[in-house]
């Protein structure tokens, strides 16, 4: 009876730990080009509460709901950021203008839900036929209309360029609930979670801002 009780407690503890390591803030970016200058792959990044044993992306040309598995796998690195951990994985060379399905995470800590993205076209294919979104100074507070608009056009654009001042986490102390507590990381985390519906499917390219 004692052994059974201990086993139940251990399993409960593991389930709690696994639950806190489910990936969030999934976003992709262009990462590298071939010798002709064509974008050839993407980097996929996400965040977990705790450090995980691996930082892994499983991906393929078919959804796991159809194929029951993914044909490719890439691993990357994990680094701490204040209270949580960021993960970055660069995929192998991709086919141009091709839809890929993917999940991110770790076998032990857990996996994200499935996302998809379309790889970049060849440079010769985008001349006069290239639609992208450009903006700057987008934060969590007062940024919902812009975020919703980008989400609404996400099937019609191939790139998002954010020209600086991402998330406005550094002024979080000016907003309700953060006057007496440190909300910097929480604010930025919530910004990335809010925008995950489009950052997970469109290359999200950012530039430094002045704050």
PDB file of C-alpha atoms in Angstrom:
ATOM      1  CA  UNK A   1       0.000   0.000   0.000  1.00  0.00           C
ATOM      2  CA  UNK A   2       2.866   2.359   0.886  1.00  0.00           C
ATOM      3  CA  UNK A   3       4.632   1.625  -2.428  1.00  0.00           C
ATOM      4  CA  UNK A   4       1.414   2.248  -4.335  1.00  0.00           C
ATOM      5  CA  UNK A   5       0.910   5.597  -2.595  1.00  0.00           C
ATOM      6  CA  UNK A   6       4.482   6.680  -3.310  1.00  0.00           C
ATOM      7  CA  UNK A   7       4.059   5.690  -6.960  1.00  0.00           C
ATOM      8  CA  UNK A   8       0.903   7.776  -7.271  1.00  0.00           C
ATOM      9  CA  UNK A   9       2.657  10.786  -5.725  1.00  0.00           C
ATOM     10  CA  UNK A  10       5.643  10.420  -8.052  1.00  0.00           C
ATOM     11  CA  UNK A  11       3.400  10.202 -11.109  1.00  0.00           C
ATOM     12  CA  UNK A  12       1.462  13.234  -9.942  1.00  0.00           C
ATOM     13  CA  UNK A  13       4.678  15.207  -9.479  1.00  0.00           C
ATOM     14  CA  UNK A  14       5.899  14.226 -12.948  1.00  0.00           C
ATOM     15  CA  UNK A  15       2.599  15.254 -14.521  1.00  0.00           C
ATOM     16  CA  UNK A  16       2.851  18.673 -12.854  1.00  0.00           C
ATOM     17  CA  UNK A  17       6.403  19.168 -14.068  1.00  0.00           C
ATOM     18  CA  UNK A  18       5.462  18.084 -17.590  1.00  0.00           C
ATOM     19  CA  UNK A  19       2.498  20.417 -17.539  1.00  0.00           C
ATOM     20  CA  UNK A  20       4.664  23.439 -16.749  1.00  0.00           C
ATOM     21  CA  UNK A  21       7.051  22.679 -19.616  1.00  0.00           C
ATOM     22  CA  UNK A  22       4.550  22.762 -22.454  1.00  0.00           C
ATOM     23  CA  UNK A  23       6.041  25.128 -25.093  1.00  0.00           C
ATOM     24  CA  UNK A  24       4.547  28.585 -25.608  1.00  0.00           C
ATOM     25  CA  UNK A  25       5.432  31.707 -27.637  1.00  0.00           C
ATOM     26  CA  UNK A  26       6.241  29.694 -30.758  1.00  0.00           C
ATOM     27  CA  UNK A  27       7.628  31.876 -33.557  1.00  0.00           C
ATOM     28  CA  UNK A  28       9.604  31.418 -36.747  1.00  0.00           C
ATOM     29  CA  UNK A  29      12.155  33.506 -38.659  1.00  0.00           C
ATOM     30  CA  UNK A  30      14.105  33.193 -41.878  1.00  0.00           C
ATOM     31  CA  UNK A  31      17.518  31.672 -41.199  1.00  0.00           C
ATOM     32  CA  UNK A  32      20.104  31.331 -43.934  1.00  0.00           C
ATOM     33  CA  UNK A  33      20.257  31.210 -47.713  1.00  0.00           C
ATOM     34  CA  UNK A  34      21.713  29.018 -50.440  1.00  0.00           C
ATOM     35  CA  UNK A  35      24.552  29.985 -52.806  1.00  0.00           C
ATOM     36  CA  UNK A  36      22.092  31.695 -55.158  1.00  0.00           C
ATOM     37  CA  UNK A  37      20.771  33.856 -52.323  1.00  0.00           C
ATOM     38  CA  UNK A  38      17.448  32.083 -51.915  1.00  0.00           C
ATOM     39  CA  UNK A  39      16.123  31.748 -48.341  1.00  0.00           C
ATOM     40  CA  UNK A  40      16.714  28.101 -47.530  1.00  0.00           C
ATOM     41  CA  UNK A  41      15.411  27.414 -44.033  1.00  0.00           C
ATOM     42  CA  UNK A  42      13.829  28.841 -40.885  1.00  0.00           C
ATOM     43  CA  UNK A  43      14.638  29.075 -37.214  1.00  0.00           C
ATOM     44  CA  UNK A  44      11.869  28.083 -34.807  1.00  0.00           C
ATOM     45  CA  UNK A  45      11.883  29.444 -31.261  1.00  0.00           C
ATOM     46  CA  UNK A  46       9.739  28.986 -28.167  1.00  0.00           C
ATOM     47  CA  UNK A  47       9.703  29.335 -24.404  1.00  0.00           C
ATOM     48  CA  UNK A  48       9.282  26.958 -21.453  1.00  0.00           C
ATOM     49  CA  UNK A  49       9.073  27.551 -17.720  1.00  0.00           C
ATOM     50  CA  UNK A  50      11.863  25.061 -16.989  1.00  0.00           C
ATOM     51  CA  UNK A  51      14.928  23.827 -18.826  1.00  0.00           C
ATOM     52  CA  UNK A  52      14.165  20.712 -20.878  1.00  0.00           C
ATOM     53  CA  UNK A  53      16.481  17.855 -21.795  1.00  0.00           C
ATOM     54  CA  UNK A  54      16.305  18.711 -25.494  1.00  0.00           C
ATOM     55  CA  UNK A  55      15.078  21.488 -27.758  1.00  0.00           C
ATOM     56  CA  UNK A  56      13.513  19.592 -30.644  1.00  0.00           C
ATOM     57  CA  UNK A  57      11.372  20.310 -33.691  1.00  0.00           C
ATOM     58  CA  UNK A  58       9.614  17.443 -35.465  1.00  0.00           C
ATOM     59  CA  UNK A  59       8.330  18.378 -38.913  1.00  0.00           C
ATOM     60  CA  UNK A  60       7.205  17.064 -42.271  1.00  0.00           C
ATOM     61  CA  UNK A  61       5.103  17.646 -45.368  1.00  0.00           C
ATOM     62  CA  UNK A  62       1.992  16.072 -43.878  1.00  0.00           C
ATOM     63  CA  UNK A  63       0.099  16.726 -40.684  1.00  0.00           C
ATOM     64  CA  UNK A  64       0.589  14.110 -37.981  1.00  0.00           C
ATOM     65  CA  UNK A  65      -3.193  13.823 -37.921  1.00  0.00           C
ATOM     66  CA  UNK A  66      -2.847  12.266 -41.383  1.00  0.00           C
ATOM     67  CA  UNK A  67       0.573  10.586 -41.378  1.00  0.00           C
ATOM     68  CA  UNK A  68       0.699   9.816 -37.611  1.00  0.00           C
ATOM     69  CA  UNK A  69       4.371  10.891 -37.547  1.00  0.00           C
ATOM     70  CA  UNK A  70       6.824  13.447 -38.910  1.00  0.00           C
ATOM     71  CA  UNK A  71       9.586  12.638 -41.384  1.00  0.00           C
ATOM     72  CA  UNK A  72      12.240  15.075 -40.107  1.00  0.00           C
ATOM     73  CA  UNK A  73      13.681  16.209 -36.799  1.00  0.00           C
ATOM     74  CA  UNK A  74      16.096  18.976 -35.816  1.00  0.00           C
ATOM     75  CA  UNK A  75      17.538  19.908 -32.441  1.00  0.00           C
ATOM     76  CA  UNK A  76      18.940  23.168 -31.130  1.00  0.00           C
ATOM     77  CA  UNK A  77      19.854  24.970 -27.957  1.00  0.00           C
ATOM     78  CA  UNK A  78      18.233  26.258 -24.783  1.00  0.00           C
ATOM     79  CA  UNK A  79      19.226  29.357 -22.796  1.00  0.00           C
ATOM     80  CA  UNK A  80      17.884  30.927 -19.624  1.00  0.00           C
ATOM     81  CA  UNK A  81      16.141  34.292 -19.657  1.00  0.00           C
ATOM     82  CA  UNK A  82      15.343  35.645 -16.208  1.00  0.00           C
ATOM     83  CA  UNK A  83      12.832  33.110 -14.851  1.00  0.00           C
ATOM     84  CA  UNK A  84      12.155  31.032 -17.974  1.00  0.00           C
ATOM     85  CA  UNK A  85      14.015  29.367 -20.856  1.00  0.00           C
ATOM     86  CA  UNK A  86      14.177  30.155 -24.557  1.00  0.00           C
ATOM     87  CA  UNK A  87      14.726  27.483 -27.214  1.00  0.00           C
ATOM     88  CA  UNK A  88      16.081  27.982 -30.744  1.00  0.00           C
ATOM     89  CA  UNK A  89      16.259  25.383 -33.521  1.00  0.00           C
ATOM     90  CA  UNK A  90      17.379  25.922 -37.128  1.00  0.00           C
ATOM     91  CA  UNK A  91      15.808  23.398 -39.477  1.00  0.00           C
ATOM     92  CA  UNK A  92      17.617  21.597 -42.275  1.00  0.00           C
ATOM     93  CA  UNK A  93      17.364  22.943 -45.826  1.00  0.00           C
ATOM     94  CA  UNK A  94      13.719  23.212 -46.890  1.00  0.00           C
ATOM     95  CA  UNK A  95      11.977  22.948 -50.237  1.00  0.00           C
ATOM     96  CA  UNK A  96      10.850  26.366 -51.556  1.00  0.00           C
ATOM     97  CA  UNK A  97       7.190  27.439 -51.378  1.00  0.00           C
ATOM     98  CA  UNK A  98       6.235  24.295 -49.476  1.00  0.00           C
ATOM     99  CA  UNK A  99       3.910  23.868 -46.512  1.00  0.00           C
ATOM    100  CA  UNK A 100       5.467  22.150 -43.495  1.00  0.00           C
ATOM    101  CA  UNK A 101       3.729  20.908 -40.361  1.00  0.00           C
ATOM    102  CA  UNK A 102       5.593  20.870 -37.065  1.00  0.00           C
ATOM    103  CA  UNK A 103       5.590  20.517 -33.297  1.00  0.00           C
ATOM    104  CA  UNK A 104       8.194  21.751 -30.820  1.00  0.00           C
ATOM    105  CA  UNK A 105       9.239  20.475 -27.405  1.00  0.00           C
ATOM    106  CA  UNK A 106      10.759  17.429 -25.786  1.00  0.00           C
ATOM    107  CA  UNK A 107       9.733  13.786 -25.344  1.00  0.00           C
ATOM    108  CA  UNK A 108       9.842  14.009 -21.571  1.00  0.00           C
ATOM    109  CA  UNK A 109       8.597  17.560 -20.961  1.00  0.00           C
ATOM    110  CA  UNK A 110       5.877  17.570 -23.585  1.00  0.00           C
ATOM    111  CA  UNK A 111       5.063  18.862 -27.041  1.00  0.00           C
ATOM    112  CA  UNK A 112       3.225  21.849 -28.445  1.00  0.00           C
ATOM    113  CA  UNK A 113       0.133  21.591 -30.552  1.00  0.00           C
ATOM    114  CA  UNK A 114       0.766  21.285 -34.275  1.00  0.00           C
ATOM    115  CA  UNK A 115       1.599  24.391 -36.304  1.00  0.00           C
ATOM    116  CA  UNK A 116       2.327  24.930 -39.969  1.00  0.00           C
ATOM    117  CA  UNK A 117       4.210  27.385 -42.164  1.00  0.00           C
ATOM    118  CA  UNK A 118       5.011  27.840 -45.831  1.00  0.00           C
ATOM    119  CA  UNK A 119       8.707  28.018 -46.689  1.00  0.00           C
ATOM    120  CA  UNK A 120      10.052  31.002 -48.594  1.00  0.00           C
ATOM    121  CA  UNK A 121       9.777  31.045 -52.389  1.00  0.00           C
ATOM    122  CA  UNK A 122      12.753  31.304 -54.726  1.00  0.00           C
ATOM    123  CA  UNK A 123      13.952  34.867 -55.277  1.00  0.00           C
ATOM    124  CA  UNK A 124      12.892  34.644 -58.918  1.00  0.00           C
ATOM    125  CA  UNK A 125       9.313  33.953 -57.840  1.00  0.00           C
ATOM    126  CA  UNK A 126       8.799  37.069 -55.727  1.00  0.00           C
ATOM    127  CA  UNK A 127       9.595  39.842 -58.191  1.00  0.00           C
ATOM    128  CA  UNK A 128       6.407  41.879 -58.380  1.00  0.00           C
ATOM    129  CA  UNK A 129       4.527  39.271 -56.377  1.00  0.00           C
ATOM    130  CA  UNK A 130       5.540  39.737 -52.754  1.00  0.00           C
ATOM    131  CA  UNK A 131       3.191  40.884 -49.988  1.00  0.00           C
ATOM    132  CA  UNK A 132       4.384  41.512 -46.440  1.00  0.00           C
ATOM    133  CA  UNK A 133       3.448  43.519 -43.349  1.00  0.00           C
ATOM    134  CA  UNK A 134       5.617  46.257 -41.821  1.00  0.00           C
ATOM    135  CA  UNK A 135       5.063  48.042 -38.526  1.00  0.00           C
ATOM    136  CA  UNK A 136       6.896  49.149 -35.410  1.00  0.00           C
ATOM    137  CA  UNK A 137       6.194  50.059 -31.796  1.00  0.00           C
ATOM    138  CA  UNK A 138       3.770  47.224 -31.139  1.00  0.00           C
ATOM    139  CA  UNK A 139       3.121  46.327 -27.520  1.00  0.00           C
ATOM    140  CA  UNK A 140       0.764  44.264 -25.422  1.00  0.00           C
ATOM    141  CA  UNK A 141      -1.162  47.246 -24.084  1.00  0.00           C
ATOM    142  CA  UNK A 142      -3.146  49.014 -26.839  1.00  0.00           C
ATOM    143  CA  UNK A 143      -1.681  46.645 -29.451  1.00  0.00           C
ATOM    144  CA  UNK A 144      -4.625  44.257 -29.823  1.00  0.00           C
ATOM    145  CA  UNK A 145      -6.159  45.888 -32.936  1.00  0.00           C
ATOM    146  CA  UNK A 146      -2.863  45.624 -34.841  1.00  0.00           C
ATOM    147  CA  UNK A 147      -2.245  42.071 -33.652  1.00  0.00           C
ATOM    148  CA  UNK A 148      -5.733  41.040 -34.716  1.00  0.00           C
ATOM    149  CA  UNK A 149      -5.298  42.692 -38.105  1.00  0.00           C
ATOM    150  CA  UNK A 150      -2.034  40.858 -38.788  1.00  0.00           C
ATOM    151  CA  UNK A 151      -3.742  37.612 -37.789  1.00  0.00           C
ATOM    152  CA  UNK A 152      -6.600  38.339 -40.198  1.00  0.00           C
ATOM    153  CA  UNK A 153      -4.219  38.776 -43.169  1.00  0.00           C
ATOM    154  CA  UNK A 154      -1.760  36.041 -42.183  1.00  0.00           C
ATOM    155  CA  UNK A 155      -2.819  33.795 -45.076  1.00  0.00           C
ATOM    156  CA  UNK A 156      -2.086  36.561 -47.582  1.00  0.00           C
ATOM    157  CA  UNK A 157       1.406  37.690 -46.521  1.00  0.00           C
ATOM    158  CA  UNK A 158       4.757  35.910 -46.573  1.00  0.00           C
ATOM    159  CA  UNK A 159       6.706  37.995 -44.055  1.00  0.00           C
ATOM    160  CA  UNK A 160       6.279  40.294 -41.072  1.00  0.00           C
ATOM    161  CA  UNK A 161       8.896  42.995 -40.441  1.00  0.00           C
ATOM    162  CA  UNK A 162       8.719  44.611 -37.007  1.00  0.00           C
ATOM    163  CA  UNK A 163      10.890  47.718 -37.070  1.00  0.00           C
ATOM    164  CA  UNK A 164      11.775  47.924 -33.408  1.00  0.00           C
ATOM    165  CA  UNK A 165      10.257  48.384 -29.942  1.00  0.00           C
ATOM    166  CA  UNK A 166       8.872  44.861 -29.585  1.00  0.00           C
ATOM    167  CA  UNK A 167       6.370  44.246 -26.815  1.00  0.00           C
ATOM    168  CA  UNK A 168       6.978  47.434 -24.809  1.00  0.00           C
ATOM    169  CA  UNK A 169       7.799  45.323 -21.779  1.00  0.00           C
ATOM    170  CA  UNK A 170      10.098  48.021 -20.408  1.00  0.00           C
ATOM    171  CA  UNK A 171       7.184  50.347 -19.631  1.00  0.00           C
ATOM    172  CA  UNK A 172       5.125  47.662 -17.925  1.00  0.00           C
ATOM    173  CA  UNK A 173       5.620  49.444 -14.584  1.00  0.00           C
ATOM    174  CA  UNK A 174       3.346  52.212 -15.864  1.00  0.00           C
ATOM    175  CA  UNK A 175       0.345  49.905 -16.103  1.00  0.00           C
ATOM    176  CA  UNK A 176      -2.085  48.593 -13.518  1.00  0.00           C
ATOM    177  CA  UNK A 177      -0.786  45.722 -11.432  1.00  0.00           C
ATOM    178  CA  UNK A 178       2.874  46.349 -12.238  1.00  0.00           C
ATOM    179  CA  UNK A 179       3.564  49.476 -10.215  1.00  0.00           C
ATOM    180  CA  UNK A 180       4.884  47.528  -7.216  1.00  0.00           C
ATOM    181  CA  UNK A 181       6.074  44.333  -8.932  1.00  0.00           C
ATOM    182  CA  UNK A 182       8.517  43.368 -11.677  1.00  0.00           C
ATOM    183  CA  UNK A 183       6.410  42.600 -14.754  1.00  0.00           C
ATOM    184  CA  UNK A 184       9.013  42.914 -17.520  1.00  0.00           C
ATOM    185  CA  UNK A 185       9.261  39.239 -18.441  1.00  0.00           C
ATOM    186  CA  UNK A 186       5.579  38.545 -17.828  1.00  0.00           C
ATOM    187  CA  UNK A 187       4.590  41.376 -20.177  1.00  0.00           C
ATOM    188  CA  UNK A 188       6.885  40.205 -22.969  1.00  0.00           C
ATOM    189  CA  UNK A 189       5.775  36.594 -22.501  1.00  0.00           C
ATOM    190  CA  UNK A 190       2.126  37.626 -22.805  1.00  0.00           C
ATOM    191  CA  UNK A 191       2.924  39.674 -25.899  1.00  0.00           C
ATOM    192  CA  UNK A 192       4.476  36.650 -27.625  1.00  0.00           C
ATOM    193  CA  UNK A 193       1.667  34.324 -26.508  1.00  0.00           C
ATOM    194  CA  UNK A 194      -0.949  36.752 -27.838  1.00  0.00           C
ATOM    195  CA  UNK A 195       0.723  36.863 -31.247  1.00  0.00           C
ATOM    196  CA  UNK A 196       1.573  33.165 -31.531  1.00  0.00           C
ATOM    197  CA  UNK A 197      -1.296  32.495 -34.005  1.00  0.00           C
ATOM    198  CA  UNK A 198       0.663  34.392 -36.698  1.00  0.00           C
ATOM    199  CA  UNK A 199       4.274  34.325 -35.426  1.00  0.00           C
ATOM    200  CA  UNK A 200       4.122  30.517 -35.599  1.00  0.00           C
ATOM    201  CA  UNK A 201       3.207  30.520 -39.317  1.00  0.00           C
ATOM    202  CA  UNK A 202       4.866  33.622 -40.842  1.00  0.00           C
ATOM    203  CA  UNK A 203       8.557  34.573 -40.557  1.00  0.00           C
ATOM    204  CA  UNK A 204       8.642  37.263 -37.869  1.00  0.00           C
ATOM    205  CA  UNK A 205      11.690  39.438 -38.517  1.00  0.00           C
ATOM    206  CA  UNK A 206      12.482  42.110 -35.923  1.00  0.00           C
ATOM    207  CA  UNK A 207      14.898  45.016 -35.634  1.00  0.00           C
ATOM    208  CA  UNK A 208      16.211  46.709 -32.469  1.00  0.00           C
ATOM    209  CA  UNK A 209      14.306  49.711 -31.178  1.00  0.00           C
ATOM    210  CA  UNK A 210      15.257  52.505 -28.805  1.00  0.00           C
ATOM    211  CA  UNK A 211      13.371  50.930 -25.882  1.00  0.00           C
TER     212      UNK A 211
END
